[in-house]
Short mmCIF file of C-alpha atoms (C1' of nucleotides) in Angstrom, two decimals:
data_model
loop_
_atom_site.label_atom_id
_atom_site.label_comp_id
_atom_site.label_asym_id
_atom_site.label_seq_id
_atom_site.Cartn_x
_atom_site.Cartn_y
_atom_site.Cartn_z
CA MET A 221 -0.11 0.05 -0.18
CA VAL A 222 1.85 3.05 -1.26
CA ASP A 223 -1.42 4.57 -1.84
CA ASP A 224 -0.88 7.71 0.27
CA ALA A 225 2.51 8.10 -0.68
CA GLN A 226 1.80 11.48 -2.56
CA ASP A 227 2.51 14.25 -0.49
CA PRO A 228 -0.52 16.42 -0.20
CA ASP A 229 1.29 19.53 -1.44
CA THR A 230 2.07 17.80 -4.68
CA PRO A 231 0.34 19.36 -7.89
CA GLN A 232 -1.43 15.90 -8.25
CA ALA A 233 -2.86 15.84 -4.73
CA ARG A 234 -3.92 19.50 -4.95
CA GLY A 235 -7.16 21.09 -6.25
CA GLY A 236 -9.18 18.19 -4.80
CA ALA A 237 -12.90 17.79 -4.85
CA ALA A 238 -13.45 20.49 -7.54
CA ALA A 239 -10.94 19.08 -9.79
CA THR A 240 -12.08 15.39 -9.58
CA ILE A 241 -15.89 15.49 -9.10
CA PRO A 242 -17.45 16.26 -12.71
CA THR A 243 -18.80 19.39 -12.24
CA THR A 244 -20.49 19.80 -15.49
CA PRO A 245 -21.55 23.44 -15.64
CA PRO A 246 -25.62 23.59 -15.03
CA GLY A 247 -27.34 23.28 -18.32
CA ALA A 248 -24.18 22.45 -20.21
CA GLY A 249 -25.49 18.41 -19.74
CA ARG A 250 -25.22 16.75 -23.20
CA ARG A 251 -24.42 19.82 -25.38
CA PRO A 252 -21.23 18.62 -27.47
CA LEU A 253 -17.85 20.37 -26.81
CA ASP A 254 -16.58 22.88 -28.62
CA ARG A 255 -13.23 24.89 -28.69
CA ARG A 256 -14.78 27.79 -27.07
CA ARG A 257 -16.22 25.92 -24.23
CA VAL A 258 -12.83 23.98 -23.55
CA LEU A 259 -10.87 27.30 -23.40
CA GLY A 260 -13.27 28.82 -21.18
CA ALA A 261 -13.16 26.19 -18.99
CA ALA A 262 -9.59 25.99 -18.92
CA VAL A 263 -9.24 29.61 -18.05
CA SER A 264 -11.66 29.20 -14.95
CA PHE A 265 -10.05 25.96 -13.90
CA ILE A 266 -6.57 27.81 -13.70
CA ASP A 267 -8.16 30.64 -12.08
CA GLU A 268 -9.40 28.23 -9.47
CA HIS A 269 -6.53 25.77 -9.07
CA GLY A 270 -3.43 26.98 -10.78
CA ILE A 271 -1.83 25.95 -14.13
CA GLU A 272 -0.02 23.22 -12.23
CA ALA A 273 -3.26 21.51 -11.32
CA LEU A 274 -4.52 21.65 -14.90
CA THR A 275 -4.31 18.24 -16.54
CA MET A 276 -5.80 17.24 -19.78
CA ARG A 277 -7.78 14.60 -17.43
CA ARG A 278 -8.84 16.63 -14.89
CA LEU A 279 -10.19 19.53 -17.31
CA GLY A 280 -12.21 16.56 -19.31
CA ASN A 281 -13.64 15.57 -15.69
CA HIS A 282 -14.49 19.11 -14.98
CA LEU A 283 -16.27 19.24 -18.54
CA GLY A 284 -18.10 15.91 -17.80
CA VAL A 285 -15.99 14.04 -20.41
CA GLU A 286 -12.83 12.17 -20.61
CA GLY A 287 -9.44 13.72 -21.25
CA MET A 288 -9.24 12.09 -24.23
CA ALA A 289 -11.97 14.01 -25.85
CA LEU A 290 -10.19 17.36 -25.80
CA TYR A 291 -7.79 16.39 -28.23
CA ARG A 292 -10.66 16.96 -30.77
CA HIS A 293 -10.40 20.62 -29.93
CA VAL A 294 -7.16 21.40 -28.98
CA SER A 295 -3.95 20.04 -30.60
CA SER A 296 -2.11 19.01 -27.17
CA ARG A 297 -1.74 20.63 -23.65
CA GLU A 298 0.59 23.10 -25.02
CA GLY A 299 -2.00 24.33 -27.64
CA LEU A 300 -4.47 24.51 -24.87
CA LEU A 301 -2.36 26.82 -22.96
CA ASP A 302 -1.79 29.10 -26.16
CA GLY A 303 -5.41 29.05 -26.41
CA VAL A 304 -5.93 30.15 -22.84
CA VAL A 305 -3.70 32.82 -23.41
CA GLU A 306 -5.45 34.06 -26.51
CA THR A 307 -8.84 33.82 -24.95
CA VAL A 308 -8.01 35.99 -21.86
CA VAL A 309 -6.15 38.63 -24.26
CA ASP A 310 -9.32 38.55 -26.27
CA GLU A 311 -11.41 39.60 -23.28
CA LEU A 312 -10.25 43.17 -23.85
CA TYR A 313 -11.87 43.74 -26.90
CA GLY A 314 -15.19 43.20 -25.09
CA ASP A 315 -14.10 45.82 -22.47
CA PRO A 316 -16.55 48.78 -23.07
CA ASP A 317 -13.92 50.93 -20.94
CA VAL A 318 -11.23 50.40 -23.43
CA PHE A 319 -13.24 51.23 -26.47
CA LEU A 320 -15.75 53.63 -25.50
CA GLU A 321 -15.94 56.72 -27.86
CA PRO A 322 -15.36 59.31 -28.03
CA ARG A 323 -11.48 58.72 -27.23
CA HIS A 324 -9.57 61.97 -26.38
CA GLY A 325 -6.39 61.86 -27.82
CA TRP A 326 -3.68 59.05 -27.48
CA GLN A 327 -2.86 59.42 -23.65
CA ASP A 328 -6.26 58.79 -23.01
CA TYR A 329 -6.41 55.68 -25.13
CA LEU A 330 -3.17 54.52 -23.67
CA GLN A 331 -4.70 55.15 -20.34
CA ARG A 332 -7.84 53.08 -20.86
CA LEU A 333 -5.73 50.33 -22.36
CA ALA A 334 -3.37 50.21 -19.39
CA HIS A 335 -6.24 50.10 -17.20
CA GLY A 336 -8.18 47.39 -19.15
CA VAL A 337 -4.95 45.21 -19.22
CA ARG A 338 -4.69 45.67 -15.24
CA ARG A 339 -8.40 44.71 -14.93
CA LEU A 340 -7.43 41.53 -16.97
CA ALA A 341 -4.43 40.57 -15.07
CA LEU A 342 -6.15 40.86 -11.76
CA ALA A 343 -9.38 38.97 -12.89
CA HIS A 344 -7.16 36.20 -13.83
CA PRO A 345 -3.86 36.47 -11.74
CA ALA A 346 -2.99 32.86 -12.29
CA VAL A 347 -3.30 33.19 -16.21
CA PHE A 348 -1.40 36.29 -16.22
CA PRO A 349 2.27 34.88 -15.90
CA LEU A 350 1.29 32.64 -18.88
CA VAL A 351 0.36 35.73 -21.06
CA ALA A 352 3.57 37.55 -19.69
CA THR A 353 5.91 34.51 -20.47
CA ARG A 354 4.71 32.24 -23.51
CA PRO A 355 6.90 32.78 -26.22
CA PRO A 356 5.34 35.26 -28.62
CA ALA A 357 4.40 34.50 -32.32
CA ALA A 358 7.14 37.00 -33.54
CA PRO A 359 9.77 38.81 -31.25
CA TRP A 360 7.99 42.08 -32.02
CA VAL A 361 4.54 41.03 -30.62
CA ARG A 362 5.41 41.87 -27.04
CA PRO A 363 3.53 40.75 -24.08
CA PRO A 364 1.38 41.45 -22.68
CA LEU A 365 -0.05 42.96 -25.80
CA ARG A 366 0.27 39.80 -27.76
CA SER A 367 -1.88 40.13 -30.79
CA LEU A 368 -1.43 41.99 -34.07
CA ARG A 369 -4.63 43.31 -33.69
CA TRP A 370 -3.45 45.33 -30.55
CA LEU A 371 -0.19 46.19 -32.13
CA GLU A 372 -2.00 47.54 -34.99
CA SER A 373 -4.37 49.73 -32.94
CA PHE A 374 -1.43 50.89 -30.64
CA LEU A 375 0.55 52.25 -33.82
CA ASP A 376 -2.44 53.50 -35.34
CA ALA A 377 -3.46 55.79 -32.40
CA LEU A 378 0.13 57.03 -31.97
CA THR A 379 1.14 57.74 -35.49
CA GLY A 380 -2.32 59.27 -35.93
CA SER A 381 -1.51 61.73 -33.19
CA GLY A 382 1.56 62.81 -34.65
CA PHE A 383 4.32 60.34 -33.52
CA SER A 384 6.86 59.50 -36.39
CA ASP A 385 7.26 55.82 -37.01
CA GLY A 386 10.27 55.68 -34.84
CA ALA A 387 8.75 57.33 -32.04
CA ALA A 388 5.57 55.14 -32.19
CA VAL A 389 7.83 52.02 -31.82
CA ALA A 390 9.66 53.30 -29.16
CA ALA A 391 6.65 54.25 -27.37
CA TYR A 392 5.22 50.54 -27.94
CA ARG A 393 8.45 49.13 -26.67
CA ALA A 394 8.18 51.43 -23.31
CA TYR A 395 4.57 50.84 -22.92
CA THR A 396 4.85 46.85 -23.07
CA GLY A 397 7.63 46.82 -20.58
CA PHE A 398 5.93 49.35 -18.00
CA LEU A 399 2.80 46.82 -18.20
CA LEU A 400 4.71 43.79 -17.94
CA GLY A 401 6.60 44.60 -15.16
CA HIS A 402 4.10 46.53 -12.82
CA LEU A 403 1.19 43.80 -13.49
CA LEU A 404 3.35 40.57 -13.11
CA LEU A 405 4.64 42.20 -9.76
CA GLU A 406 1.40 42.96 -8.89
CA VAL A 407 -0.12 39.70 -9.51
CA SER A 408 2.79 37.54 -8.09
CA ALA A 409 2.53 39.64 -4.85
CA ARG A 410 -1.30 38.90 -4.59
CA GLY A 411 0.27 35.41 -4.10
CA VAL A 412 -1.08 33.05 -6.68
CA PRO A 413 -2.67 30.09 -4.96
CA ILE A 414 0.19 27.93 -5.77
CA SER A 415 0.78 26.08 -2.33
CA SER A 416 -2.91 27.07 -1.27
CA HIS A 417 -3.06 24.30 1.10
CA ASP A 418 -1.92 26.42 3.92
CA GLU A 419 -4.47 29.07 4.38
CA GLU A 420 -3.49 30.56 7.84
CA ALA A 421 0.38 31.36 7.37
CA ASP A 422 -1.15 33.80 4.81
CA ALA A 423 -0.43 37.35 5.32
CA ALA A 424 1.38 36.65 8.65
CA SER A 425 4.55 38.17 9.66
CA PRO A 426 7.81 36.57 8.84
CA PRO A 427 8.76 33.85 11.29
CA ALA A 428 10.50 35.49 14.11
CA GLY A 429 14.22 35.99 13.57
CA ALA A 430 14.22 35.60 9.99
CA LEU A 431 15.05 39.27 9.83
CA ASP A 432 18.01 39.32 12.08
CA GLY A 433 20.56 40.19 9.78
CA TYR A 434 18.72 43.01 8.01
CA PRO A 435 17.89 45.85 10.11
CA HIS A 436 16.72 48.09 7.39
CA VAL A 437 14.33 45.52 6.26
CA ARG A 438 13.00 44.99 9.80
CA ARG A 439 12.46 48.54 10.48
CA LEU A 440 10.70 49.03 7.01
CA GLU A 441 8.69 45.74 7.03
CA PRO A 442 5.43 47.69 7.70
CA LEU A 443 5.96 50.14 5.03
CA LEU A 444 6.99 47.32 2.69
CA SER A 445 3.96 44.95 3.00
CA GLU A 446 1.48 47.77 2.47
CA ASP A 447 -0.14 47.52 -0.94
CA GLU A 448 0.19 50.55 -2.71
CA SER A 449 -0.03 48.66 -6.21
CA ALA A 450 -2.87 50.91 -7.35
CA ALA A 451 -1.50 54.17 -6.39
CA GLU A 452 1.98 52.79 -7.70
CA PHE A 453 0.57 51.82 -11.23
CA GLU A 454 -1.14 55.22 -11.74
CA GLU A 455 1.91 56.92 -10.93
CA ALA A 456 4.10 54.68 -12.90
CA LEU A 457 1.51 55.30 -15.67
CA GLU A 458 1.64 58.96 -15.43
CA GLU A 459 5.14 59.17 -15.76
CA LEU A 460 5.26 56.67 -18.53
CA LEU A 461 2.67 59.22 -20.38
CA GLU A 462 4.93 62.14 -19.64
CA ARG A 463 7.93 60.43 -21.26
CA LEU A 464 6.04 59.53 -24.26
CA GLU A 465 5.16 63.14 -24.55
CA ARG A 466 8.69 63.92 -24.67
CA ILE A 467 9.37 61.25 -27.17
CA LEU A 468 6.50 63.08 -29.22
CA ARG A 469 7.82 66.40 -28.93
CA GLU A 470 11.36 65.39 -30.12
CA SER A 471 9.81 63.42 -32.86
CA ARG A 472 8.04 66.34 -34.10
CA ARG A 473 10.97 68.78 -33.74
CA GLY A 474 13.33 65.98 -35.64
CA MET M 12 3.68 -0.88 -31.41
CA VAL M 13 2.63 2.58 -30.35
CA ASP M 14 6.36 3.22 -29.62
CA ASP M 15 6.72 6.28 -31.89
CA ALA M 16 3.29 7.40 -30.74
CA GLN M 17 4.90 10.52 -29.12
CA ASP M 18 5.07 13.78 -31.40
CA PRO M 19 8.77 14.50 -31.77
CA ASP M 20 8.05 18.30 -30.22
CA THR M 21 6.70 16.92 -26.93
CA PRO M 22 9.10 18.08 -24.20
CA GLN M 23 9.64 13.96 -23.42
CA ALA M 24 10.77 13.61 -26.81
CA ARG M 25 13.21 16.69 -27.11
CA GLY M 26 16.58 17.34 -25.80
CA GLY M 27 17.54 13.91 -26.95
CA ALA M 28 21.24 13.29 -26.58
CA ALA M 29 22.84 15.38 -24.31
CA ALA M 30 19.85 14.65 -22.01
CA THR M 31 19.71 10.93 -22.30
CA ILE M 32 23.56 10.09 -22.52
CA PRO M 33 24.85 10.10 -19.08
CA THR M 34 27.74 13.04 -19.74
CA THR M 35 29.50 12.95 -16.39
CA PRO M 36 31.29 16.08 -16.48
CA PRO M 37 35.01 15.30 -16.98
CA GLY M 38 36.70 14.60 -13.59
CA ALA M 39 33.52 14.38 -11.56
CA GLY M 40 33.49 10.84 -11.97
CA ARG M 41 32.70 8.99 -8.60
CA ARG M 42 32.89 12.35 -6.33
CA PRO M 43 29.83 11.89 -4.25
CA LEU M 44 26.96 14.52 -5.08
CA ASP M 45 26.05 17.62 -3.24
CA ARG M 46 23.47 20.07 -3.18
CA ARG M 47 25.54 22.71 -5.03
CA ARG M 48 26.56 20.18 -7.68
CA VAL M 49 23.06 19.34 -8.54
CA LEU M 50 21.74 22.80 -8.51
CA GLY M 51 24.54 24.05 -10.82
CA ALA M 52 23.94 21.16 -13.27
CA ALA M 53 20.29 22.01 -13.26
CA VAL M 54 20.97 25.65 -14.06
CA SER M 55 23.20 24.48 -17.35
CA PHE M 56 20.53 21.58 -18.15
CA ILE M 57 18.12 24.66 -18.30
CA ASP M 58 20.08 26.97 -20.12
CA GLU M 59 20.99 24.26 -22.49
CA HIS M 60 17.43 22.37 -22.94
CA GLY M 61 14.71 24.52 -21.29
CA ILE M 62 12.95 24.00 -18.29
CA GLU M 63 10.34 21.71 -19.78
CA ALA M 64 13.09 19.17 -20.51
CA LEU M 65 14.27 19.07 -17.03
CA THR M 66 12.88 16.00 -15.10
CA MET M 67 14.43 14.46 -12.08
CA ARG M 68 15.29 11.17 -14.10
CA ARG M 69 16.87 13.32 -16.98
CA LEU M 70 19.26 15.36 -14.53
CA GLY M 71 20.20 12.47 -12.72
CA ASN M 72 21.43 10.88 -15.75
CA HIS M 73 23.24 14.02 -16.86
CA LEU M 74 24.89 13.60 -13.41
CA GLY M 75 25.82 9.78 -13.72
CA VAL M 76 23.02 9.03 -11.25
CA GLU M 77 19.50 7.68 -11.08
CA GLY M 78 16.97 10.44 -10.70
CA MET M 79 15.79 8.99 -7.24
CA ALA M 80 19.44 9.95 -5.99
CA LEU M 81 18.54 13.46 -6.38
CA TYR M 82 16.18 13.53 -3.43
CA ARG M 83 18.92 13.25 -0.84
CA HIS M 84 19.86 16.87 -1.86
CA VAL M 85 16.59 18.42 -2.92
CA SER M 86 13.00 17.98 -1.37
CA SER M 87 11.40 17.81 -4.49
CA ARG M 88 11.11 19.04 -8.36
CA GLU M 89 9.76 22.32 -7.04
CA GLY M 90 12.44 22.55 -4.51
CA LEU M 91 15.07 22.20 -7.15
CA LEU M 92 13.33 24.86 -9.02
CA ASP M 93 13.40 27.01 -5.97
CA GLY M 94 17.27 26.26 -5.63
CA VAL M 95 17.96 27.01 -9.07
CA VAL M 96 16.44 30.51 -8.97
CA GLU M 97 18.36 31.11 -5.91
CA THR M 98 21.69 29.75 -7.53
CA VAL M 99 21.00 32.16 -10.31
CA VAL M 100 20.49 35.16 -8.24
CA ASP M 101 23.27 34.47 -5.92
CA GLU M 102 25.72 34.81 -8.93
CA LEU M 103 25.27 38.55 -8.57
CA TYR M 104 27.11 38.34 -5.40
CA GLY M 105 30.24 37.18 -7.29
CA ASP M 106 30.04 39.91 -9.88
CA PRO M 107 32.84 42.39 -9.46
CA ASP M 108 31.25 44.96 -11.45
CA VAL M 109 28.22 45.17 -8.98
CA PHE M 110 30.42 45.29 -5.90
CA LEU M 111 33.74 47.01 -6.76
CA GLU M 112 34.60 50.03 -4.71
CA PRO M 113 34.31 52.95 -4.45
CA ARG M 114 30.73 53.61 -5.39
CA HIS M 115 29.90 56.86 -6.50
CA GLY M 116 26.63 57.62 -4.93
CA TRP M 117 23.53 55.74 -5.21
CA GLN M 118 22.79 56.16 -9.00
CA ASP M 119 26.03 54.58 -9.48
CA TYR M 120 25.06 51.83 -7.28
CA LEU M 121 21.50 51.51 -8.88
CA GLN M 122 23.17 51.33 -12.42
CA ARG M 123 25.79 48.70 -11.56
CA LEU M 124 22.92 46.35 -10.10
CA ALA M 125 20.71 46.98 -13.07
CA HIS M 126 23.57 46.08 -15.37
CA GLY M 127 24.48 42.87 -13.08
CA VAL M 128 20.87 41.84 -13.02
CA ARG M 129 20.86 42.43 -17.01
CA ARG M 130 23.94 40.23 -17.55
CA LEU M 131 22.30 37.63 -15.23
CA ALA M 132 18.98 37.55 -17.39
CA LEU M 133 21.19 37.56 -20.73
CA ALA M 134 23.29 34.77 -19.38
CA HIS M 135 20.43 32.40 -18.21
CA PRO M 136 17.66 33.60 -20.59
CA ALA M 137 15.73 30.26 -19.86
CA VAL M 138 16.05 30.44 -16.24
CA PHE M 139 14.98 34.25 -15.94
CA PRO M 140 11.24 33.64 -16.30
CA LEU M 141 11.38 31.65 -13.37
CA VAL M 142 13.29 34.17 -11.58
CA ALA M 143 10.28 36.36 -12.48
CA THR M 144 7.53 34.28 -11.54
CA ARG M 145 8.09 32.05 -8.67
CA PRO M 146 5.91 33.06 -5.94
CA PRO M 147 8.22 34.99 -3.81
CA ALA M 148 9.15 34.06 0.11
CA ALA M 149 6.96 37.28 1.30
CA PRO M 150 5.06 39.39 -1.00
CA TRP M 151 7.64 42.38 -0.38
CA VAL M 152 10.60 40.61 -1.55
CA ARG M 153 10.06 41.30 -5.21
CA PRO M 154 11.65 39.44 -8.09
CA PRO M 155 13.86 39.86 -9.82
CA LEU M 156 15.66 40.83 -6.57
CA ARG M 157 14.72 38.02 -4.94
CA SER M 158 16.58 37.91 -1.54
CA LEU M 159 16.44 39.61 1.97
CA ARG M 160 20.27 40.38 1.20
CA TRP M 161 19.71 42.53 -1.93
CA LEU M 162 16.45 44.32 -0.37
CA GLU M 163 18.67 45.07 2.56
CA SER M 164 21.54 46.33 0.45
CA PHE M 165 19.13 48.55 -1.85
CA LEU M 166 17.52 50.20 1.18
CA ASP M 167 20.77 50.70 3.11
CA ALA M 168 22.26 52.69 -0.24
CA LEU M 169 19.21 54.53 -0.53
CA THR M 170 18.53 55.79 2.83
CA GLY M 171 22.33 56.25 3.41
CA SER M 172 21.97 58.82 0.56
CA GLY M 173 19.39 60.78 2.06
CA PHE M 174 15.98 59.14 0.94
CA SER M 175 13.35 58.88 3.50
CA ASP M 176 11.90 55.54 4.57
CA GLY M 177 8.79 55.88 2.25
CA ALA M 178 11.03 57.25 -0.75
CA ALA M 179 13.36 54.41 -0.51
CA VAL M 180 10.46 51.78 -0.61
CA ALA M 181 8.84 53.52 -3.18
CA ALA M 182 12.31 53.64 -5.32
CA TYR M 183 12.33 49.81 -4.53
CA ARG M 184 8.99 49.11 -6.12
CA ALA M 185 9.64 51.42 -9.15
CA TYR M 186 13.03 49.87 -9.58
CA THR M 187 12.09 46.32 -9.43
CA GLY M 188 9.13 46.65 -11.68
CA PHE M 189 11.48 48.62 -14.25
CA LEU M 190 13.84 45.50 -14.18
CA LEU M 191 11.11 42.86 -14.18
CA GLY M 192 9.50 44.24 -17.36
CA HIS M 193 12.32 45.16 -19.50
CA LEU M 194 14.48 42.12 -18.85
CA LEU M 195 11.48 39.67 -19.27
CA LEU M 196 10.80 41.05 -22.39
CA GLU M 197 14.26 40.97 -23.66
CA VAL M 198 14.71 37.35 -22.80
CA SER M 199 11.41 36.27 -24.29
CA ALA M 200 12.09 38.13 -27.49
CA ARG M 201 15.55 36.53 -27.74
CA GLY M 202 13.51 33.40 -27.93
CA VAL M 203 14.08 30.90 -25.17
CA PRO M 204 14.89 27.67 -26.85
CA ILE M 205 11.36 26.46 -26.29
CA SER M 206 10.51 24.36 -29.43
CA SER M 207 14.18 24.53 -30.55
CA HIS M 208 13.43 21.78 -33.04
CA ASP M 209 12.89 24.19 -36.20
CA GLU M 210 16.28 25.70 -36.60
CA GLU M 211 15.27 27.47 -39.93
CA ALA M 212 12.10 29.38 -39.62
CA ASP M 213 13.98 31.25 -37.04
CA ALA M 214 14.26 34.96 -37.70
CA ALA M 215 12.49 34.59 -40.88
CA SER M 216 9.90 37.07 -41.85
CA PRO M 217 6.43 36.49 -41.24
CA PRO M 218 4.42 34.03 -43.37
CA ALA M 219 3.35 35.95 -46.44
CA GLY M 220 -0.24 37.45 -45.97
CA ALA M 221 -0.12 37.14 -42.20
CA LEU M 222 0.20 40.83 -41.99
CA ASP M 223 -2.61 41.48 -44.28
CA GLY M 224 -5.41 43.37 -41.90
CA TYR M 225 -2.77 45.39 -40.55
CA PRO M 226 -0.81 48.00 -42.38
CA HIS M 227 0.88 49.88 -39.89
CA VAL M 228 2.38 46.41 -38.74
CA ARG M 229 3.42 45.66 -42.01
CA ARG M 230 4.87 49.13 -42.81
CA LEU M 231 6.89 49.23 -39.49
CA GLU M 232 7.85 45.55 -39.44
CA PRO M 233 11.40 46.37 -40.19
CA LEU M 234 11.82 48.91 -37.31
CA LEU M 235 9.82 46.43 -35.09
CA SER M 236 12.07 43.91 -35.92
CA GLU M 237 15.18 45.85 -34.87
CA ASP M 238 16.89 44.81 -31.69
CA GLU M 239 17.15 48.01 -29.59
CA SER M 240 16.94 46.01 -26.24
CA ALA M 241 20.37 47.38 -25.26
CA ALA M 242 19.75 51.07 -25.97
CA GLU M 243 16.12 51.14 -24.69
CA PHE M 244 17.43 49.35 -21.63
CA GLU M 245 19.89 52.28 -20.98
CA GLU M 246 17.29 54.82 -22.01
CA ALA M 247 14.86 53.50 -19.81
CA LEU M 248 17.04 53.12 -16.58
CA GLU M 249 18.32 56.72 -17.06
CA GLU M 250 14.73 57.81 -17.27
CA LEU M 251 13.86 56.12 -14.00
CA LEU M 252 16.87 57.37 -11.98
CA GLU M 253 15.89 60.93 -12.78
CA ARG M 254 12.37 59.94 -11.52
CA LEU M 255 13.99 58.39 -8.46
CA GLU M 256 16.13 61.60 -8.14
CA ARG M 257 12.63 63.66 -7.98
CA ILE M 258 11.61 61.59 -5.36
CA LEU M 259 14.57 62.17 -3.33
CA ARG M 260 14.34 65.88 -3.70
CA GLU M 261 10.64 65.68 -2.72
CA SER M 262 11.28 63.56 0.30
CA ARG M 263 13.98 65.93 1.61
CA ARG M 264 11.67 69.05 0.97
CA GLY M 265 8.83 67.02 2.92
"C1'" DA Q 270 26.56 7.21 3.88
"C1'" DC Q 271 25.26 7.28 -0.55
"C1'" DC Q 272 22.84 5.02 -4.42
"C1'" DT Q 273 19.62 1.65 -6.69
"C1'" DG Q 274 15.45 -1.23 -8.23
"C1'" DA Q 275 11.12 -1.81 -7.89
"C1'" DA Q 276 6.76 -0.16 -7.12
"C1'" DC Q 277 2.73 3.22 -7.26
"C1'" DA Q 278 -0.27 6.90 -8.80
"C1'" DC Q 279 -0.36 9.61 -11.87
"C1'" DC Q 280 0.55 12.14 -17.04
"C1'" DG Q 281 0.06 13.32 -22.22
"C1'" DT Q 282 -0.79 11.49 -26.52
"C1'" DT Q 283 -2.63 7.90 -30.13
"C1'" DC Q 284 -5.94 4.72 -32.17
"C1'" DA Q 285 -9.46 1.57 -32.89
"C1'" DA Q 286 -13.70 0.70 -31.50
"C1'" DG Q 287 -18.19 2.08 -29.91
"C1'" DT Q 288 -22.64 4.93 -30.18
"C1'" DA D 96 -19.70 13.06 -35.38
"C1'" DC D 97 -18.17 12.89 -31.08
"C1'" DC D 98 -16.70 10.21 -27.33
"C1'" DT D 99 -14.58 6.29 -24.53
"C1'" DG D 100 -11.02 2.22 -23.43
"C1'" DA D 101 -6.79 0.56 -23.48
"C1'" DA D 102 -2.37 1.04 -24.35
"C1'" DC D 103 2.31 3.38 -24.24
"C1'" DA D 104 5.82 5.83 -22.79
"C1'" DC D 105 7.03 8.56 -20.01
"C1'" DC D 106 7.04 11.31 -14.83
"C1'" DG D 107 7.50 12.28 -9.61
"C1'" DT D 108 8.07 10.27 -5.44
"C1'" DT D 109 8.68 6.49 -1.59
"C1'" DC D 110 11.35 3.06 0.52
"C1'" DA D 111 13.36 -1.12 1.30
"C1'" DA D 112 17.58 -3.20 0.02
"C1'" DG D 113 22.26 -3.17 -1.48
"C1'" DT D 114 27.34 -1.71 -1.40
#
DNA sequence: ACCTGAACACCGTTCAAGT
DNA sequence: ACCTGAACACCGTTCAAGT
């Protein structure tokens, strides 16, 4: 009997009930699967249990089907993850706060877009690292704006506002770097539910004595643990827009 | 016979020779394993074959040992990955360009440190996403500066240069966000050798017609594919230091 | 003291067979 | 047309047994 050999922390053992009981969504009973439904289920599965817990068999179960049936709709587990990233990024197109007309200049657009991406990251904190790190289709399709459609829209807004080609490209690079860094940090500080088993030792203070050689850290610990992410994001975004404004002015003079 | 059922792209099938032939490093013949050697081997294995290819059994083989032997030195595969991240981050302590005395003020220090982290990211592009995304020990130990020691050193340099406590913490947040975003984009654009099997379709242009609905992207494709990462990094770092200088001035006035 | 072999409970994936 | 069962080659992990 090595039945209980698996450590309870192990990915296989985590995510218990919800992962193993076939929780076919209400009303979705015998409707045949399609790609959209598979990807949607994968997104919520990851949101709930983390990426590590997502296996073909468990996702199948979750949909009331054997894992093998998923291969009708995705090419492989990797293909599934690509689809998950795409699904989440596509959510942005449905966000009225990003697309609401009329737009008031490029700053307004970049601000809406940034807030839209942030909302998305916070809505799917366990998926966002995937959005951030999956190898992009082309090296210049930079996360977290992973689609030609967003890139085109970005370039259109900026060149239409007087940015030279070079300035628009420089702005794209600065903007994506900004979003990626800030949102990844925000999401990872929020503690993606990897190792969710220990609900108590959560926001607790560090184990007494762990900060012993680090006087500054100890003194600033309260300050450091304050969650200023929202304000921080706003401020950094503001700074970035000012920087882009300088780029625009230079590109107009040049 | 379903022997060849595995797709050749699949992680299991990749990383062939070097992963399966026991390439015991020269002179390391019968010396017993230790944790340092295991972690070092894991780092170079990942650099060479990517994280997906790293299994306990293959890493064991690489070290001339059965995979099970590794459990003497790491608690699990997750523990191994934690150790890998730690090992790579610790390399910074040995970097003379970061620590070389005398230092000329906090700007000089932050500049050296940033370049050190960048060198590290470029030296281990396949490991860096791990450095960026593994859940940190405490929420305020932010990647990619993942250690209390670096945090302490950072705070010490800044508070010693006149930053108030609040300003030093704000600077720490801005600085880590900057590093994470820029370096993650840089290594992901460099195409971590995930799916290394297709060496040809490499820096090639996009499949004809793929850019059809995207006129700006098509027009700017040459500009977009230029690798400006080094210059970009310098410029963004410069901007960041100026921003921190403003924070310092305000914190002095306040 | 350190490593191996065998064993177990999983996995991803294919394919012929069922409805 | 869509799903299942059985099969295969792998995995991570434990533990008793070997040297």
